[in-house]
Amino acid sequence: DTAVSQTPKYLVTQMGNDKSIKCEQNLGHDTMYWYKQDSKKFLKIMFSYNNKELIINETVPNRFSPKSPDKAHLNLHINSLELGDSAVYFCASSQWQGRDGYTFGSGTRLTVV
Amino acid sequence: AQSVSQHNHHVILSEAASLELGCNYSYGGTVNLFWYVQYPGQHLQLLLKYFSGDPLVKGIKGFEAEFIKSKFSFNLRKPSVQWSDTAEYFCAVNEGYGQNFVFGPGTRLSVLP
């Protein structure tokens, strides 16, 4: 009965590889997000989708491509991984405009070696 | 663009001490305010939120926060901390009709037994 679930929880991969992180929410929320948390715990939004439509697309390398097949899923695909991509990636969801706050997934710790 | 600042990077307290974590934001319009907690190795969980009304809001686990509009502040308080409160605490601001949460840089709280 997990509200926002991400897979995998841990991901270790070599530079240059392509990887995907999946996210699903069963809360009936309209909007989903991807956040990156760096080694200093700083949280930065990457993307936001509302009903499968891209709403926020922050300054993120175009190696990162979100895909939302339906409003309950928001996947993150990363091409040509670099060392600097190592971080924890959090998926989140909310009702439109986020007034009730976000519900976060448990995070995916990505390590690029 | 709005920003969120948290005064303390790392706070160290003994059990039973009182806690106050500072949070200030820069946006001058209507805002929704939140505090999130991230326990070691876990995802962010909502502690409390403010939309309107009574500026003193109570959250889970004995936490409360006070919104002072004139000071653009939303400080988090707890009268008596426990070792289990050791975590990272994030203040977040959502513009009244915006989709984007802006998180503060976080404050690490270490409670010594």
Short mmCIF file of C-alpha atoms in Angstrom, two decimals, chain B residues 25-67:
data_model
loop_
_atom_site.label_atom_id
_atom_site.label_comp_id
_atom_site.label_asym_id
_atom_site.label_seq_id
_atom_site.Cartn_x
_atom_site.Cartn_y
_atom_site.Cartn_z
CA TYR B 25 11.64 33.08 2.66
CA SER B 26 11.82 35.85 0.13
CA TYR B 27 8.45 35.77 -1.64
CA GLY B 28 6.13 38.67 -0.82
CA GLY B 29 2.81 37.23 -1.97
CA THR B 30 0.59 34.49 -0.65
CA VAL B 31 2.59 31.46 0.37
CA ASN B 32 2.03 27.99 1.72
CA LEU B 33 4.69 26.90 4.18
CA PHE B 34 5.91 23.47 5.16
CA TRP B 35 8.43 21.68 7.30
CA TYR B 36 9.69 18.28 6.27
CA VAL B 37 11.88 15.85 8.16
CA GLN B 38 14.29 13.34 6.66
CA TYR B 39 15.50 10.64 9.04
CA PRO B 40 18.86 9.07 8.19
CA GLY B 41 18.59 7.07 5.00
CA GLN B 42 14.89 7.77 4.57
CA HIS B 43 12.62 9.91 2.44
CA LEU B 44 11.12 13.26 3.35
CA GLN B 45 8.05 13.23 5.54
CA LEU B 46 5.71 16.12 6.18
CA LEU B 47 5.88 17.47 9.74
CA LEU B 48 3.42 20.34 9.43
CA LYS B 49 2.02 22.91 7.03
CA TYR B 50 0.54 26.39 7.03
CA PHE B 51 -1.97 27.76 4.53
CA SER B 52 -3.92 30.43 6.35
CA GLY B 53 -5.60 31.17 9.66
CA ASP B 54 -3.91 30.63 13.01
CA PRO B 55 -0.22 31.40 12.47
CA LEU B 56 0.76 28.83 15.08
CA VAL B 57 0.46 25.39 13.56
CA LYS B 58 0.93 22.08 15.29
CA GLY B 59 2.35 19.06 13.55
CA ILE B 60 3.25 15.50 14.29
CA LYS B 61 5.67 14.29 16.97
CA GLY B 62 5.20 17.38 19.15
CA PHE B 63 6.52 19.89 16.61
CA GLU B 64 4.97 23.28 16.01
CA ALA B 65 5.80 26.27 13.83
CA GLU B 66 4.89 29.92 13.87
CA PHE B 67 4.29 31.99 10.76
#
